[in-house]
Amino acid sequence: MMDLEYPPYGGGSVQSASNQQDFDHYYGGSYGGGGGASISRREIIEHFADFRRAIHEGPVSLVQHYYNSNYETMIQNYNTDWPSAEALKEHVGDDQLFLTLYKEMYFRHIYASKPGGVSLEERQESYMNYIDLFNLVLAKDHPLKIELPDQWLWDIIEEFIYQFQSFCNFRTKLAKRSDDDIEQLKRNMKIWNVHAVLNVMHSLVDKSRIVEQLEAVKKGVPFHSGGDTFCQTNLYKMFGYFSLIGLLKLHTLTSDYYMALKTIECIDLDVTKQNDVCQVFHCIVATNYHAGFCYTMMRNYEDAIRVFVDTLIYVQRSKPIMVAQTFQNDAVNKTADQMMTLLAICLTLNPMRIDETIYLHLKEKFIDKLPKPLLSVGADGKLPFRDNFAYACPKFISPAPTIFEQRNDSQWAEPFNRQIEVFTEELQEQAYIPDVRSYLKLYTTMSIDKLATFMEKTPQEVKPLLLTFKHKLSGTDTANKTEEDFQSSADIDFYVDKNIIYIADTKITRRYSDYLVKQILKYEELTRSLSEGLNARHAGNK
C-alpha cells in the first residue's frame, strides 16, 4: 500500500516554545491541577520512560496499566496541559512510534478539555499525526513488533472518526470563522477529507483480512492465513475489526444506512458472540447503537427493537465493568439513554413484547418524558417525537465540500434538518397505523365500511391507510441476508378481497416452557456469578 498523504499547511506547531521553555513550563515544580494530586518532575519523566519501555517490551497488561493511569491523570487534571512531544523527546529519546502514540493521546486531551474549543492549527496537527501513525502501521513489509491493548486501539479509531466529525462541523460553521481561517481552509482542502478517512479505514480492514476471519468464524470453519503475518497479529486484527465499526459509524453519520449495515454484515450483533471477538465494552455498545439506529431509519423496527433490548440488558449486567472503567461511564450511559429513547419510538411504531426488566425501566424512566398520545400533532403543527429523535440520533455530518461564500451556519445544520424532515414525514405517514392495528387485532374478518366507522373516516380514506400499513411494516429479512425477500414486521397480517378484510395473527403463541427455561438459565448464571465473586473474595482474604 502507498503511504497515506497529507499536504503541508501554513501554521505553527502546537506548543512551539523552545525545549528549555517547554521543560520549565510543563515540568517545573509540579504537574497537577483540577483537584488532582501534584506530580513531581521526576515522576513524570519516569512514568513516560516506563510507559515507552512497556510498549516495546510488554507485557500488554502493563501497557494497559500505564494507558489507564494516563486517563486517570487526564480526568484528575482536566484543565492541565500535557507535556508537548518536543519536551518529552529529550527524556525518552527519538522514538517515532512512541512519540506518535503519545501525540495521539495528547491531542485527544486537547479535544476533551481545551476551553474555547480546538484551533484550526491543532486540528491540522492532529490529522497529520494520525496519518503518521497509520503510515507506521500500514506502510511496512512486516507487522509492527508491539502489542497494544484492545481498549487503546478502539480509542484510536473512535477518536479518529470523532475528530473527522468535529472538523466537518468546524468547517461548515462559517458564521464565526475569521477570514484567516477561511483562507487556510481553502488552502488545505485535503485536511480531514472524507476520502482520506475512508481510505484509512478500508486499508486497515484489508490489511487485517478481518472480513475473511469473521466469515470463517460464522461458518464454523478454520481461517487460513496463507502465510500472511499481518492478519495473525492481534494489533492488525483488532485494528481491522474496529475499523469496520468505524465505517459503520461514518456511514451512519453521513446517512447512508444501507451501506452502514452492509459494512458489518460479517459481524453478529448478538452481544455474547461479539464478546468472543472483542472485549471492549464501549465498542459493543456503540456498534449496536449505530446498527439499531440504521434499522430504525430503514423501517426495520423489529430488528431495531431486538438489538436495543439485547444491548440494554448487556449494559445492565455489565455494571461492574463500567465501575472498573470510569472514564467510559459517561459515554456508555448517554448511549444507553439514546437507545432507550429510540426503543420507545420503535415500540410505538411496532408494538411487541420485550424483556420485562427493560420494559419496566422504559416505563419508569422515559414514558413520562414522551408525549401522549405519542403520534399526535401538537398545536404548532409539529410531531412531538421530533425532540426525542433529535436527542437520540447521531450528530449527522455532510461530507460534501464546503461552500465558503455562504458565511452562515446553514451548511452545518442542513444534514441534521434533512434527517429530521425524513423522520417526521415517516411518522406522519404512520400516524394512524396504531389505530388500524388495534382494530384489526379484534377481528378475523371485517368490512372496510366497519373499519371506517370505527376510525370516523370514509371508506375511501381508509383504503390508503391499509396500503400504508402493509407497506410501512415491511422490512428486509436480515436473518437470511436476502435483499429482495421482504416480510411483514407486524404482529398481524391481512388481505382485502372486494370490501372485506381478512385478518390473520402472524405470531406464534408464546410457549411458557421456553420462558421457564430462559429464566432458569438466567438464575443459574446469576448463581454462578455470585459464587465466583464469593470465592474470589475468600481467596483475597486468605
Coordinates of C-alpha atoms in Angstrom, one line a residue:
M1 CA 0.0 0.0 0.0
M2 CA 1.2 3.5 -0.8
D3 CA 1.8 5.9 2.1
L4 CA -1.2 8.0 3.1
E5 CA -0.6 11.5 2.1
Y6 CA -1.2 14.9 3.7
P7 CA -0.4 18.3 2.4
P8 CA 1.8 20.9 4.2
Y9 CA 0.0 23.7 5.9
G10 CA 1.0 27.2 6.8
G11 CA 0.7 27.1 10.6
G12 CA 3.0 26.8 13.5
S13 CA 3.2 23.6 15.6
V14 CA 1.3 23.2 18.8
Q15 CA 3.3 24.4 21.8
S16 CA 6.1 25.8 19.7
A17 CA 8.2 27.2 22.6
S18 CA 11.9 26.2 22.9
N19 CA 12.7 22.9 24.6
Q20 CA 14.0 24.5 27.7
Q21 CA 11.0 26.8 28.0
D22 CA 8.7 23.8 27.4
F23 CA 10.5 21.9 30.1
D24 CA 10.3 24.8 32.6
H25 CA 6.6 25.3 31.8
Y26 CA 5.5 21.7 31.9
Y27 CA 7.9 20.1 34.3
G28 CA 8.8 23.0 36.6
G29 CA 7.7 22.5 40.2
S30 CA 4.7 20.1 39.9
Y31 CA 2.2 18.8 37.4
G32 CA -1.2 18.9 38.8
G33 CA -4.5 20.8 38.9
G34 CA -8.2 20.5 38.9
G35 CA -8.2 18.9 42.3
G36 CA -5.7 16.1 41.4
A37 CA -2.6 15.3 43.4
S38 CA 0.6 17.2 42.3
I39 CA 3.1 15.1 40.4
S40 CA 6.8 15.9 40.6
R41 CA 9.1 16.4 37.6
R42 CA 11.0 13.2 38.2
E43 CA 7.7 11.2 38.5
I44 CA 6.5 12.5 35.1
I45 CA 9.8 11.6 33.4
E46 CA 9.9 8.1 35.0
H47 CA 6.3 7.5 34.1
F48 CA 6.6 8.1 30.4
A49 CA 10.0 6.4 30.2
D50 CA 8.4 3.3 31.8
F51 CA 5.4 3.7 29.5
R52 CA 7.7 3.6 26.4
R53 CA 9.6 0.6 27.8
A54 CA 6.3 -1.3 28.4
I55 CA 5.1 -0.6 24.8
H56 CA 8.3 -2.1 23.4
E57 CA 8.9 -4.9 25.9
G58 CA 5.4 -5.7 27.2
P59 CA 3.5 -7.4 28.6
V60 CA 0.3 -5.9 27.2
S61 CA -1.2 -5.9 30.7
L62 CA 1.5 -3.5 31.8
V63 CA 0.8 -1.2 28.8
Q64 CA -2.9 -1.3 29.8
H65 CA -2.0 -0.2 33.3
Y66 CA 0.0 2.8 32.0
Y67 CA -2.6 3.7 29.5
N68 CA -5.4 3.7 32.1
S69 CA -3.2 5.7 34.5
N70 CA -2.8 8.3 31.8
Y71 CA -6.6 8.7 31.6
E72 CA -6.9 8.9 35.3
T73 CA -4.4 11.7 35.2
M74 CA -6.3 13.3 32.4
I75 CA -9.6 13.3 34.4
Q76 CA -8.0 14.4 37.7
N77 CA -6.0 17.2 35.9
Y78 CA -8.8 18.1 33.4
N79 CA -7.6 21.7 32.8
T80 CA -3.9 21.0 33.0
D81 CA -1.8 20.8 29.8
W82 CA 0.0 17.7 29.0
P83 CA 3.8 18.0 28.2
S84 CA 4.5 18.5 24.5
A85 CA 6.1 15.8 22.4
E86 CA 9.1 18.0 21.8
A87 CA 9.6 18.4 25.5
L88 CA 9.2 14.7 26.1
K89 CA 11.5 13.8 23.3
E90 CA 14.7 14.9 25.2
H91 CA 13.9 12.5 28.0
V92 CA 12.6 9.3 26.2
G93 CA 14.7 9.6 23.1
D94 CA 13.8 9.9 19.4
D95 CA 11.3 7.1 19.3
Q96 CA 9.0 7.9 16.4
L97 CA 6.4 5.2 17.3
F98 CA 6.1 6.1 20.9
L99 CA 6.0 9.9 20.3
T100 CA 3.3 9.4 17.6
L101 CA 1.2 7.4 20.0
Y102 CA 1.8 9.9 22.7
K103 CA 0.7 12.8 20.5
E104 CA -2.5 10.9 19.7
M105 CA -3.4 10.9 23.4
Y106 CA -2.1 14.5 23.7
F107 CA -4.4 15.8 21.0
R108 CA -7.3 13.7 22.4
H109 CA -6.8 15.5 25.7
I110 CA -6.9 18.9 23.9
Y111 CA -10.2 18.0 22.2
A112 CA -11.6 16.9 25.5
S113 CA -10.5 19.8 27.7
K114 CA -9.4 22.9 25.9
P115 CA -11.5 26.0 26.9
G116 CA -13.0 27.7 23.9
G117 CA -12.5 24.8 21.6
V118 CA -9.7 23.4 19.4
S119 CA -8.0 25.7 17.0
L120 CA -7.6 25.1 13.3
E121 CA -3.8 24.6 13.6
E122 CA -4.4 21.9 16.3
R123 CA -6.9 20.1 14.2
Q124 CA -4.5 20.0 11.3
E125 CA -1.6 18.9 13.6
S126 CA -3.7 16.1 15.0
Y127 CA -4.8 15.0 11.5
M128 CA -1.2 14.8 10.3
N129 CA -0.2 12.9 13.4
Y130 CA -2.9 10.3 12.6
I131 CA -1.6 10.0 9.1
D132 CA 1.9 9.4 10.5
L133 CA 0.5 6.8 12.9
F134 CA -1.4 4.9 10.2
N135 CA 1.6 5.0 7.9
L136 CA 3.7 3.4 10.6
V137 CA 1.1 0.6 10.9
L138 CA 0.3 0.1 7.2
A139 CA 3.3 1.2 5.1
K140 CA 5.6 -1.6 6.1
D141 CA 6.6 -5.0 4.7
H142 CA 6.3 -6.7 8.1
P143 CA 4.0 -6.2 11.1
L144 CA 4.9 -3.8 13.9
K145 CA 6.5 -5.8 16.8
I146 CA 4.4 -4.3 19.5
E147 CA 1.2 -5.3 21.3
L148 CA -1.2 -2.6 22.4
P149 CA -4.4 -3.2 24.5
D150 CA -7.6 -3.5 22.6
Q151 CA -9.1 -0.6 24.5
W152 CA -6.4 1.7 23.2
L153 CA -6.8 0.5 19.6
W154 CA -10.6 1.1 19.8
D155 CA -10.0 4.6 21.3
I156 CA -7.7 5.5 18.4
I157 CA -10.3 4.5 15.8
E158 CA -13.2 6.1 17.6
E159 CA -11.3 9.3 18.2
F160 CA -10.2 9.5 14.6
I161 CA -13.8 9.3 13.5
Y162 CA -14.9 11.8 16.1
Q163 CA -12.2 14.3 15.1
F164 CA -13.3 14.0 11.5
Q165 CA -16.9 14.7 12.6
S166 CA -15.7 17.6 14.6
F167 CA -13.8 19.1 11.7
C168 CA -16.8 18.7 9.4
N169 CA -18.8 20.8 11.9
F170 CA -15.9 23.3 12.3
R171 CA -15.6 24.0 8.6
T172 CA -19.4 24.3 8.0
K173 CA -20.0 26.7 10.9
L174 CA -18.8 29.7 8.9
A175 CA -20.6 32.4 10.8
K176 CA -17.9 32.5 13.4
R177 CA -14.9 31.8 11.2
S178 CA -12.3 34.5 10.7
D179 CA -11.1 35.5 7.3
D180 CA -7.7 33.9 8.1
D181 CA -9.4 30.6 9.0
I182 CA -11.4 30.6 5.7
E183 CA -8.3 31.2 3.7
Q184 CA -6.5 28.4 5.5
L185 CA -9.4 26.0 5.0
K186 CA -9.4 26.8 1.3
R187 CA -5.6 26.2 1.0
N188 CA -5.9 22.8 2.8
M189 CA -8.9 21.1 1.3
K190 CA -7.3 17.7 1.7
I191 CA -7.1 18.0 5.5
W192 CA -9.7 15.7 7.1
N193 CA -11.0 14.8 3.6
V194 CA -13.7 12.1 3.7
H195 CA -11.9 10.1 1.0
A196 CA -8.7 10.1 3.2
V197 CA -10.7 8.9 6.2
L198 CA -12.4 6.1 4.2
N199 CA -9.0 5.2 2.8
V200 CA -7.6 4.7 6.2
M201 CA -10.5 2.5 7.4
H202 CA -10.6 0.3 4.3
S203 CA -6.8 0.0 4.3
L204 CA -6.8 -1.3 7.9
V205 CA -9.7 -3.7 7.1
D206 CA -7.9 -5.1 4.0
K207 CA -4.5 -5.4 5.8
S208 CA -6.0 -7.4 8.6
R209 CA -8.3 -9.6 6.4
I210 CA -10.8 -9.3 9.2
V211 CA -13.8 -9.8 7.0
E212 CA -12.4 -13.2 5.9
Q213 CA -11.7 -14.1 9.5
L214 CA -15.1 -13.2 10.8
E215 CA -16.9 -15.0 7.9
A216 CA -14.8 -18.1 8.7
V217 CA -16.0 -17.9 12.4
K218 CA -19.6 -17.6 11.3
K219 CA -19.3 -20.6 9.1
G220 CA -17.5 -22.6 11.7
V221 CA -14.5 -23.3 9.5
P222 CA -10.8 -22.5 10.2
F223 CA -9.3 -19.4 8.7
H224 CA -6.2 -20.0 6.5
S225 CA -3.8 -17.1 6.6
G226 CA -1.7 -18.4 3.7
G227 CA 1.5 -17.2 5.4
D228 CA 0.2 -13.6 5.9
T229 CA 1.8 -12.5 9.1
F230 CA -0.2 -9.3 9.4
C231 CA -3.6 -11.0 9.9
Q232 CA -2.0 -13.3 12.5
T233 CA -1.2 -10.5 14.9
N234 CA -3.7 -9.1 17.4
L235 CA -2.7 -5.5 16.6
Y236 CA -3.8 -5.7 13.0
K237 CA -6.7 -8.0 13.6
M238 CA -8.3 -5.6 16.2
F239 CA -7.4 -2.5 14.1
G240 CA -9.3 -4.1 11.3
Y241 CA -12.3 -5.1 13.5
F242 CA -12.5 -1.6 15.0
S243 CA -12.2 -0.1 11.5
L244 CA -15.3 -2.0 10.5
I245 CA -17.1 -0.3 13.4
G246 CA -15.6 3.0 12.4
L247 CA -17.0 2.6 8.9
L248 CA -20.4 1.7 10.4
K249 CA -20.3 4.9 12.4
L250 CA -19.0 7.0 9.5
H251 CA -21.8 5.8 7.1
T252 CA -24.4 6.4 9.8
L253 CA -23.2 9.9 10.3
T254 CA -23.5 10.6 6.5
S255 CA -27.0 9.0 6.5
D256 CA -26.0 6.0 4.3
Y257 CA -27.8 3.4 6.4
Y258 CA -27.8 0.6 3.9
M259 CA -24.0 0.8 3.4
A260 CA -23.5 1.1 7.1
L261 CA -25.3 -2.2 7.7
K262 CA -23.7 -3.8 4.7
T263 CA -20.3 -3.0 6.2
I264 CA -20.9 -5.1 9.3
E265 CA -22.6 -7.9 7.5
C266 CA -19.8 -10.2 8.8
I267 CA -20.4 -9.2 12.5
D268 CA -23.0 -11.0 14.5
L269 CA -24.8 -8.3 16.6
D270 CA -25.5 -10.7 19.4
V271 CA -23.5 -9.3 22.3
T272 CA -22.4 -12.7 23.5
K273 CA -20.9 -13.5 20.1
Q274 CA -19.4 -10.1 19.8
N275 CA -17.7 -10.7 23.2
D276 CA -15.9 -13.7 21.7
V277 CA -14.1 -11.3 19.3
C278 CA -14.0 -8.0 21.1
Q279 CA -13.9 -7.4 24.9
V280 CA -14.1 -3.6 24.6
F281 CA -17.4 -2.8 26.4
H282 CA -17.9 0.6 24.8
C283 CA -17.2 -0.7 21.3
I284 CA -20.0 -3.3 21.6
V285 CA -22.5 -0.7 22.9
A286 CA -21.5 1.8 20.1
T287 CA -21.8 -0.9 17.4
N288 CA -25.3 -1.9 18.4
Y289 CA -26.5 1.7 18.9
H290 CA -25.5 2.6 15.3
A291 CA -26.8 -0.6 13.9
G292 CA -30.1 -0.3 15.7
F293 CA -30.4 3.3 14.5
C294 CA -29.9 2.2 10.9
Y295 CA -32.6 -0.4 11.3
T296 CA -34.9 2.2 12.7
M297 CA -34.3 4.6 9.7
M298 CA -34.9 1.7 7.3
R299 CA -38.2 0.9 9.0
N300 CA -36.9 -2.5 10.2
Y301 CA -38.4 -1.8 13.7
E302 CA -38.4 -5.4 14.8
D303 CA -34.7 -5.9 14.4
A304 CA -34.0 -2.5 15.9
I305 CA -36.0 -3.4 19.0
R306 CA -34.2 -6.7 19.3
V307 CA -30.8 -5.0 19.0
F308 CA -31.7 -2.3 21.5
V309 CA -33.2 -4.6 24.1
D310 CA -30.3 -7.1 23.9
T311 CA -27.7 -4.3 24.3
L312 CA -29.6 -2.6 27.2
I313 CA -29.7 -5.9 29.0
Y314 CA -26.0 -6.3 28.4
V315 CA -25.3 -2.8 29.8
Q316 CA -27.3 -3.6 32.9
R317 CA -25.4 -6.8 33.5
S318 CA -22.0 -5.2 32.9
K319 CA -22.2 -2.5 35.6
P320 CA -19.0 -4.0 37.3
I321 CA -17.1 -3.4 34.1
M322 CA -18.3 0.2 34.0
V323 CA -17.1 0.8 37.5
A324 CA -13.7 -0.5 36.6
Q325 CA -13.5 1.7 33.5
T326 CA -14.7 5.0 35.0
F327 CA -13.6 7.2 32.0
Q328 CA -16.1 5.4 29.8
N329 CA -19.1 5.7 32.1
D330 CA -20.5 8.9 30.7
A331 CA -20.3 7.8 27.1
V332 CA -21.9 4.4 27.7
N333 CA -24.7 5.9 29.9
K334 CA -25.5 8.5 27.3
T335 CA -25.6 5.9 24.5
A336 CA -27.9 3.7 26.7
D337 CA -30.2 6.6 27.2
Q338 CA -30.3 7.3 23.5
M339 CA -31.1 3.6 22.8
M340 CA -33.9 3.7 25.4
T341 CA -35.4 6.7 23.6
L342 CA -35.1 5.0 20.2
L343 CA -36.6 1.9 21.7
A344 CA -39.7 3.8 22.9
I345 CA -40.1 5.3 19.4
C346 CA -39.8 1.8 17.7
L347 CA -42.2 0.2 20.2
T348 CA -44.8 2.9 19.4
L349 CA -44.5 2.3 15.7
N350 CA -44.2 -1.5 16.1
P351 CA -45.6 -2.8 19.5
M352 CA -44.2 -6.1 20.6
R353 CA -43.3 -8.0 23.7
I354 CA -39.9 -7.2 25.2
D355 CA -37.9 -8.2 28.2
E356 CA -39.9 -7.2 31.3
T357 CA -36.9 -5.6 33.1
I358 CA -36.3 -3.3 30.1
Y359 CA -40.0 -2.5 29.8
L360 CA -40.3 -1.5 33.4
H361 CA -37.2 0.6 33.2
L362 CA -38.5 2.2 30.0
K363 CA -41.9 2.9 31.6
E364 CA -40.3 4.3 34.8
K365 CA -37.6 6.5 33.2
F366 CA -38.8 7.6 29.8
I367 CA -42.5 7.1 29.3
D368 CA -43.3 10.3 31.2
K369 CA -40.9 12.3 29.1
L370 CA -42.6 11.1 25.8
P371 CA -45.7 12.9 24.7
K372 CA -49.1 11.3 25.0
P373 CA -50.5 10.4 22.5
L374 CA -47.1 9.7 21.1
L375 CA -48.0 10.3 17.4
S376 CA -50.4 13.2 17.9
V377 CA -49.7 16.5 16.2
G378 CA -49.1 19.5 18.5
A379 CA -50.7 22.9 18.4
D380 CA -47.6 24.2 16.4
G381 CA -48.3 21.5 13.7
K382 CA -45.1 19.5 14.7
L383 CA -44.9 16.0 15.8
P384 CA -43.7 15.9 19.5
F385 CA -41.5 12.9 18.6
R386 CA -39.1 15.4 16.9
D387 CA -37.3 16.4 20.1
N388 CA -36.9 12.8 21.2
F389 CA -35.5 11.8 17.9
A390 CA -33.2 14.9 17.9
Y391 CA -31.7 13.7 21.3
A392 CA -31.4 10.1 20.4
C393 CA -30.0 10.4 16.8
P394 CA -26.3 10.7 15.9
K395 CA -24.9 14.2 15.1
F396 CA -25.1 14.0 11.3
I397 CA -22.5 15.5 9.0
S398 CA -22.1 16.3 5.3
P399 CA -19.0 15.0 3.6
A400 CA -19.6 17.4 0.7
P401 CA -17.1 20.2 0.0
T402 CA -17.9 23.4 1.9
I403 CA -19.3 26.5 0.0
F404 CA -17.2 29.2 1.7
E405 CA -19.1 32.0 0.1
Q406 CA -22.1 31.2 2.4
R407 CA -20.9 32.8 5.6
N408 CA -23.6 31.3 7.9
D409 CA -24.3 28.0 9.7
S410 CA -26.9 26.7 7.2
Q411 CA -24.5 24.1 5.8
W412 CA -23.8 22.8 9.3
A413 CA -27.5 22.4 10.1
E414 CA -28.6 21.0 6.8
P415 CA -27.7 17.3 7.3
F416 CA -29.4 17.2 10.7
N417 CA -32.5 19.1 9.4
R418 CA -32.8 16.8 6.4
Q419 CA -32.9 13.7 8.6
I420 CA -35.4 15.3 10.9
E421 CA -37.6 16.0 8.0
V422 CA -37.3 12.5 6.7
F423 CA -38.2 11.0 10.1
T424 CA -41.1 13.5 10.6
E425 CA -42.6 12.6 7.2
E426 CA -42.3 8.9 8.1
L427 CA -44.1 9.5 11.4
Q428 CA -46.9 11.5 9.7
E429 CA -47.4 8.7 7.2
Q430 CA -47.6 6.1 10.1
A431 CA -49.7 8.3 12.4
Y432 CA -52.8 6.1 12.0
I433 CA -51.1 2.7 11.9
P434 CA -51.5 2.0 15.7
D435 CA -55.3 2.6 15.4
V436 CA -55.6 0.4 12.3
R437 CA -53.7 -2.4 14.1
S438 CA -55.7 -2.1 17.3
Y439 CA -59.0 -2.6 15.4
L440 CA -57.7 -5.4 13.1
K441 CA -56.5 -7.4 16.1
L442 CA -60.1 -7.7 17.4
Y443 CA -61.4 -9.5 14.3
T444 CA -60.7 -12.2 11.8
T445 CA -62.8 -10.6 9.2
M446 CA -64.1 -7.1 8.9
S447 CA -65.6 -4.9 6.3
I448 CA -63.9 -1.7 5.2
D449 CA -67.0 0.2 6.0
K450 CA -67.0 -1.0 9.6
L451 CA -63.3 -0.1 10.0
A452 CA -64.1 3.3 8.5
T453 CA -66.9 3.8 11.1
F454 CA -64.6 2.9 14.0
M455 CA -62.0 5.4 12.7
E456 CA -64.5 8.1 11.9
K457 CA -63.4 8.2 8.3
T458 CA -64.8 7.4 4.9
P459 CA -64.0 4.0 3.2
Q460 CA -62.1 5.9 0.5
E461 CA -59.8 7.4 3.3
V462 CA -59.3 4.0 5.0
K463 CA -58.1 2.1 1.9
P464 CA -54.9 4.2 1.6
L465 CA -54.3 3.6 5.4
L466 CA -54.5 -0.1 4.8
L467 CA -52.0 0.1 2.0
T468 CA -49.7 2.2 4.3
F469 CA -50.0 -0.4 7.0
K470 CA -48.9 -3.1 4.5
H471 CA -46.0 -1.0 3.1
K472 CA -44.6 0.6 6.2
L473 CA -44.4 -2.5 8.3
S474 CA -42.5 -4.5 5.7
G475 CA -38.7 -4.9 6.3
T476 CA -35.8 -6.8 4.8
D477 CA -35.4 -10.3 6.3
T478 CA -32.0 -9.6 7.8
A479 CA -31.7 -13.0 9.4
N480 CA -31.3 -14.6 5.9
K481 CA -29.5 -11.6 4.4
T482 CA -31.7 -11.7 1.3
E483 CA -32.1 -8.2 -0.1
E484 CA -35.3 -8.9 -2.1
D485 CA -37.0 -11.1 0.5
F486 CA -39.5 -8.8 2.3
Q487 CA -41.7 -9.9 5.2
S488 CA -44.1 -8.1 7.5
S489 CA -42.7 -7.0 10.8
A490 CA -46.2 -6.5 12.2
D491 CA -47.9 -9.0 14.6
I492 CA -50.8 -9.4 12.3
D493 CA -51.3 -9.8 8.5
F494 CA -54.3 -9.3 6.3
Y495 CA -55.5 -9.1 2.7
V496 CA -58.5 -7.4 1.2
D497 CA -61.0 -9.2 -1.1
K498 CA -63.5 -6.8 -2.5
N499 CA -64.9 -5.0 0.5
I500 CA -63.8 -7.5 3.2
I501 CA -60.6 -7.5 5.2
Y502 CA -59.3 -11.0 6.2
I503 CA -57.0 -10.9 9.2
A504 CA -54.6 -13.5 10.5
D505 CA -52.3 -13.4 13.6
T506 CA -48.8 -14.0 12.3
K507 CA -47.2 -14.5 15.7
I508 CA -46.9 -18.0 17.2
T509 CA -48.4 -18.3 20.6
R510 CA -45.8 -18.0 23.3
R511 CA -44.6 -21.3 24.8
Y512 CA -44.3 -21.0 28.5
S513 CA -41.8 -23.8 28.7
D514 CA -39.3 -21.7 26.7
Y515 CA -39.9 -18.8 29.1
L516 CA -39.3 -21.0 32.1
V517 CA -36.1 -22.5 30.6
K518 CA -34.8 -19.0 29.9
Q519 CA -35.5 -17.9 33.5
I520 CA -33.8 -21.0 34.8
L521 CA -30.7 -20.3 32.8
K522 CA -30.7 -16.7 34.0
Y523 CA -30.9 -17.9 37.6
E524 CA -28.0 -20.4 37.1
E525 CA -25.9 -17.6 35.5
L526 CA -26.6 -15.3 38.4
T527 CA -25.8 -18.0 41.0
R528 CA -22.6 -18.8 39.2
S529 CA -21.5 -15.2 39.1
L530 CA -22.3 -14.8 42.9
S531 CA -20.3 -17.9 43.7
E532 CA -17.3 -16.8 41.7
G533 CA -17.4 -13.4 43.4
L534 CA -17.6 -15.0 46.9
N535 CA -14.7 -17.4 46.0
A536 CA -12.6 -14.5 44.8
R537 CA -13.3 -12.6 48.0
H538 CA -12.4 -15.5 50.2
A539 CA -9.2 -16.0 48.2
G540 CA -8.3 -12.4 48.6
N541 CA -8.9 -12.5 52.4
K542 CA -6.5 -15.5 52.7

